[in-house]
Amino acid sequence: MNSTLPPFLQATSGALGSAVGNAIVYPLDLATTRMQNNARKPHHERLNLRDTLTHLLSQNHYLSNIYSGISADTLSTLLSNFIYFYSYTSLQKGLHVWHTRHPSLPSTAQHGSVSSSPAGIGGMASKASEILPRPAKPSALEELLIGVISGLISKGITLPISTVCVRQQIENDSEDEKKDLSLVETLSTIYNETGIEGLFSGLKPTIPLTLLPSLTLYIHSVLVRLLLPARHRTHPPASLTFLLGALSNALATIPLYPLVLIKVLSQSGRDKGKNKHKLGMLETLIKIIKRGGIRTLYTGLEGQLVKGVVQQGVMMLVKQRVEQGVIRAYRARSHAATA
């Protein structure tokens, strides 16, 4: 019997996969954030990824240093991905119901269109878009819009926690200003400094960045169709699932990376009180380019790519395995009930 997994299970598997990947690569995430924050400095004063990690490991209490802010980051990752996958799957099911109730309308999906439902990361047979009737299959544009809406919901809700994580990651950049504030204390500090607006720092670049998850998933589906034989698309090997997930994340990240940099600089709080007039995204981009050239927009890109490659690959792998386990348990229970 073919049926989609409930949104709650899909959201849970996605969130757990993201949290596992996040924990594995967190030192890279910390190093990347500090590299991004140093985009304000001249090129000769910036450290590359290897030197940044070496500097972190050379400090006293390096284990606590390289995991500074991990509590806030893990909470942000869990909530953000759970809300994203839950919203995505719920909206997709709602679209399926709408198409089912309007069968006379032209099909929104053409034969051979590529779907990027997060329910089917790794090309599982239970993928929502694959088991829907062909006329109700979402088009690429519908999938993209669903992804953007889901991203806006998830990132909008969790942005204050993301801001806390960035602030905690950079506050301990110097041995002389260690503060080790808790999540609640950091939230309170940011609120006292800049009010509710400070908690939602980086909101403007976050809006276009909501394209990143759905773009990653869409590229992943394209790669699966282009690179894998039809017989392997349903249950691809774990190594291919990891590699395709990693590659899709890299291809989606590169064109959007300058927005990632702007978001981190906005959330860092290092410019608070310096300018009464806050710069817009375009003005910030121009200012960064004038200061250090185009390449400054890609400060920390190597760390972001390595982090994204591992995190996305692990997330897709864990999510696929969780969903397969749920499907096996459901089928075993169904067989036992009918025996």
XYZ file of C-alpha atoms in Angstrom:
339
model
C 0.000 0.000 0.000
C 1.482 3.322 -1.117
C 0.977 6.295 1.178
C 2.929 9.346 2.164
C 4.505 9.616 5.579
C 2.723 12.025 7.952
C 4.196 15.556 7.968
C 5.217 15.131 11.614
C 7.390 12.092 10.832
C 8.929 13.735 7.789
C 9.659 16.884 9.786
C 11.139 14.877 12.653
C 13.432 12.858 10.380
C 14.613 16.013 8.611
C 15.238 17.844 11.885
C 17.136 14.918 13.420
C 19.272 14.525 10.320
C 20.095 18.223 10.313
C 20.961 18.188 14.024
C 23.329 15.230 13.593
C 25.034 16.888 10.631
C 25.218 20.166 12.534
C 26.915 18.568 15.549
C 29.515 16.873 13.329
C 30.526 20.051 11.504
C 29.990 22.600 14.272
C 33.691 23.540 14.679
C 33.687 24.328 10.938
C 30.559 26.417 11.424
C 32.207 28.376 14.228
C 35.374 28.927 12.200
C 33.329 30.013 9.169
C 31.316 32.540 11.187
C 34.518 34.101 12.549
C 36.000 34.254 9.050
C 32.827 35.950 7.792
C 32.891 38.429 10.659
C 36.464 39.321 9.726
C 35.393 40.416 6.232
C 35.602 43.955 7.622
C 39.378 43.561 8.002
C 42.020 44.000 5.269
C 42.928 40.835 3.378
C 46.320 40.462 5.042
C 44.677 40.375 8.499
C 42.235 37.581 7.670
C 42.905 33.942 8.426
C 41.972 31.145 6.047
C 39.978 28.117 7.198
C 42.978 26.034 8.211
C 44.599 28.876 10.171
C 41.298 29.769 11.850
C 40.807 26.192 13.047
C 44.464 26.021 14.151
C 44.009 29.235 16.132
C 40.903 27.857 17.836
C 42.637 24.609 18.760
C 45.712 26.415 20.078
C 43.754 28.351 22.696
C 43.276 27.277 26.301
C 40.127 25.190 26.836
C 39.958 24.629 23.089
C 37.197 22.011 23.368
C 34.812 24.541 24.899
C 36.007 27.163 22.403
C 35.264 25.139 19.268
C 31.775 24.346 20.552
C 30.976 27.854 21.746
C 27.299 28.568 20.995
C 26.421 25.005 19.989
C 23.331 24.910 22.235
C 21.717 27.855 20.462
C 22.811 26.570 17.059
C 21.425 23.067 17.666
C 18.121 24.476 18.905
C 17.928 26.767 15.888
C 18.742 23.883 13.534
C 16.160 21.540 15.068
C 13.360 24.096 15.127
C 14.143 25.583 11.741
C 14.321 22.258 9.926
C 11.327 20.754 11.729
C 9.175 23.770 10.854
C 10.521 23.815 7.304
C 9.837 20.155 6.544
C 6.478 20.193 8.334
C 5.346 23.304 6.446
C 6.696 21.967 3.148
C 4.942 18.609 3.431
C 1.681 20.128 4.690
C 1.595 22.674 1.861
C 2.388 19.968 -0.681
C -0.449 17.796 0.594
C -2.758 20.806 0.528
C -1.786 21.423 -3.095
C -2.488 17.764 -3.900
C -5.966 18.058 -2.358
C -6.615 21.254 -4.328
C -5.620 19.603 -7.612
C -7.734 16.565 -6.781
C -10.802 18.768 -6.241
C -10.184 20.653 -9.502
C -9.557 17.823 -11.992
C -10.863 19.859 -14.908
C -8.020 22.357 -14.687
C -4.916 21.790 -16.853
C -2.213 19.724 -15.233
C 0.419 21.825 -13.513
C 3.062 19.196 -14.068
C 4.393 18.085 -17.375
C 5.670 14.626 -18.051
C 9.239 14.294 -16.863
C 9.120 17.331 -14.570
C 11.471 17.228 -11.619
C 10.102 17.251 -8.106
C 12.057 18.157 -5.016
C 9.790 17.072 -2.217
C 11.733 16.814 1.034
C 9.667 13.735 1.766
C 11.776 11.906 -0.763
C 15.309 13.036 -0.040
C 17.480 10.306 -1.415
C 14.856 9.213 -3.945
C 12.754 7.034 -1.645
C 9.744 5.172 -2.992
C 7.568 6.865 -0.388
C 8.363 10.273 -1.854
C 5.169 12.284 -1.843
C 5.550 13.631 -5.361
C 6.346 10.192 -6.783
C 3.248 8.463 -5.436
C 0.781 11.227 -6.191
C -1.356 10.704 -9.295
C 0.359 12.141 -12.347
C -2.218 14.969 -12.892
C -1.741 16.194 -9.303
C 2.052 16.121 -9.355
C 3.387 19.593 -8.418
C 5.258 21.528 -11.046
C 8.799 22.802 -10.475
C 7.437 26.330 -9.900
C 4.918 25.105 -7.341
C 7.641 23.157 -5.526
C 9.845 26.263 -5.485
C 7.049 28.477 -4.126
C 6.219 25.931 -1.437
C 9.885 25.871 -0.470
C 10.114 29.664 -0.258
C 6.953 29.916 1.866
C 8.198 27.145 4.167
C 11.580 28.859 4.441
C 9.994 32.194 5.340
C 7.956 30.537 8.088
C 10.837 28.534 9.556
C 13.544 31.194 9.330
C 11.211 33.955 10.504
C 10.358 32.051 13.670
C 13.911 30.952 14.492
C 15.844 34.076 13.419
C 16.309 35.401 17.010
C 17.927 32.095 18.029
C 20.149 32.237 14.951
C 21.180 35.770 15.937
C 22.050 34.537 19.428
C 24.223 31.771 17.954
C 26.178 34.174 15.735
C 26.682 36.574 18.639
C 27.941 33.773 20.904
C 30.275 32.467 18.209
C 32.021 35.807 17.736
C 31.922 37.181 21.301
C 34.581 34.677 22.383
C 36.856 35.462 19.444
C 39.245 37.159 21.838
C 40.662 35.598 24.983
C 40.206 38.946 26.727
C 36.445 39.218 26.291
C 35.056 35.814 27.138
C 31.522 36.151 28.441
C 29.983 32.647 28.169
C 26.433 33.969 28.332
C 23.528 31.549 28.162
C 20.957 31.642 25.385
C 18.485 33.607 27.510
C 21.166 36.010 28.728
C 22.334 36.660 25.171
C 18.747 37.240 24.041
C 18.295 39.726 26.870
C 21.576 41.492 26.046
C 20.666 41.893 22.375
C 17.185 43.121 23.271
C 18.566 45.678 25.732
C 21.029 46.960 23.128
C 18.839 47.231 20.050
C 15.320 46.118 20.989
C 13.210 43.667 19.018
C 14.857 44.856 15.795
C 18.184 43.523 17.028
C 16.745 40.053 17.588
C 15.654 39.976 13.946
C 18.946 41.281 12.546
C 19.632 39.861 9.121
C 15.941 39.528 8.226
C 16.319 41.179 4.805
C 19.030 38.827 3.473
C 17.209 35.921 5.115
C 14.206 36.421 2.815
C 16.031 35.612 -0.468
C 18.054 32.957 1.364
C 14.816 31.010 1.854
C 15.432 29.864 -1.718
C 18.440 27.856 -0.549
C 16.706 24.741 0.898
C 14.265 24.309 -1.994
C 16.993 25.118 -4.537
C 19.212 22.492 -2.917
C 16.431 19.914 -2.976
C 15.546 20.760 -6.573
C 19.167 20.440 -7.721
C 19.366 17.147 -5.814
C 16.371 15.773 -7.739
C 17.886 16.947 -11.028
C 21.183 15.231 -10.185
C 19.383 12.016 -9.216
C 17.591 11.946 -12.566
C 20.660 12.897 -14.578
C 23.302 10.770 -12.880
C 21.521 7.680 -11.557
C 20.041 4.861 -13.647
C 16.286 4.481 -13.183
C 16.748 1.217 -11.246
C 18.814 2.992 -8.552
C 16.639 6.091 -8.053
C 14.227 4.456 -5.631
C 16.867 3.199 -3.176
C 20.244 4.755 -4.052
C 23.335 3.567 -2.147
C 24.189 5.523 0.981
C 27.433 6.813 -0.543
C 25.598 8.243 -3.562
C 22.936 9.771 -1.334
C 25.672 11.550 0.615
C 27.612 12.689 -2.454
C 24.569 13.973 -4.345
C 23.302 15.781 -1.264
C 26.690 17.392 -0.740
C 27.060 18.415 -4.390
C 23.552 19.868 -4.571
C 24.214 21.967 -1.477
C 27.464 23.338 -2.933
C 25.847 24.224 -6.270
C 22.990 26.024 -4.503
C 25.194 27.860 -1.981
C 27.763 29.518 -4.267
C 25.427 32.018 -6.049
C 23.694 32.973 -2.772
C 26.787 33.157 -0.560
C 27.175 36.973 -0.499
C 23.746 37.119 1.185
C 24.966 34.621 3.798
C 27.903 36.939 4.512
C 25.653 40.002 4.835
C 23.356 38.129 7.197
C 26.221 37.166 9.519
C 27.616 40.711 9.517
C 24.144 42.039 10.408
C 23.716 39.544 13.240
C 27.191 40.068 14.690
C 26.235 43.389 16.293
C 29.750 44.746 15.798
C 28.443 47.877 14.055
C 25.925 48.811 16.713
C 26.021 52.477 17.599
C 28.428 53.378 14.788
C 25.885 54.570 12.265
C 22.412 55.933 12.820
C 21.614 55.235 9.185
C 21.504 51.510 8.583
C 22.677 50.346 5.193
C 20.454 48.272 2.937
C 21.615 45.032 1.324
C 22.724 46.687 -1.914
C 24.554 49.458 -0.048
C 26.256 46.858 2.141
C 27.344 44.864 -0.904
C 28.787 47.980 -2.544
C 30.583 48.959 0.661
C 32.153 45.495 1.001
C 33.271 45.516 -2.646
C 34.800 48.982 -2.286
C 36.647 47.902 0.831
C 38.207 44.716 -0.527
C 36.937 43.885 -3.993
C 34.568 41.219 -5.254
C 36.462 38.413 -3.546
C 35.595 39.917 -0.151
C 31.978 38.890 -0.781
C 33.180 35.296 -0.630
C 35.125 35.536 2.623
C 34.689 32.212 4.422
C 33.207 30.460 1.390
C 35.498 27.454 1.750
C 34.301 26.859 5.307
C 30.673 27.317 4.288
C 31.040 24.791 1.460
C 32.813 22.153 3.545
C 30.291 22.615 6.334
C 27.364 22.476 3.927
C 28.720 19.441 2.079
C 29.004 17.370 5.262
C 25.877 18.720 6.946
C 23.610 18.331 3.920
C 24.999 14.915 3.073
C 24.546 13.632 6.631
C 21.070 15.179 6.865
C 19.900 13.471 3.679
C 21.452 10.170 4.724
C 19.926 10.184 8.228
C 16.546 11.362 6.944
C 16.456 8.621 4.340
C 17.336 5.943 6.888
C 14.767 7.185 9.419
C 12.027 7.187 6.788
C 12.997 3.717 5.544
C 12.885 2.435 9.128
C 9.413 3.898 9.630
C 8.198 2.347 6.373
C 9.582 -1.092 7.306
C 7.973 -0.902 10.752
C 4.644 0.135 9.217
C 4.728 -2.685 6.664
C 5.701 -5.254 9.295
C 2.829 -4.096 11.472
C 0.416 -4.271 8.521
C 1.516 -7.821 7.647
C 1.141 -8.898 11.266
C -2.362 -7.416 11.406
C -3.479 -9.225 8.244
C -1.831 -12.553 9.137
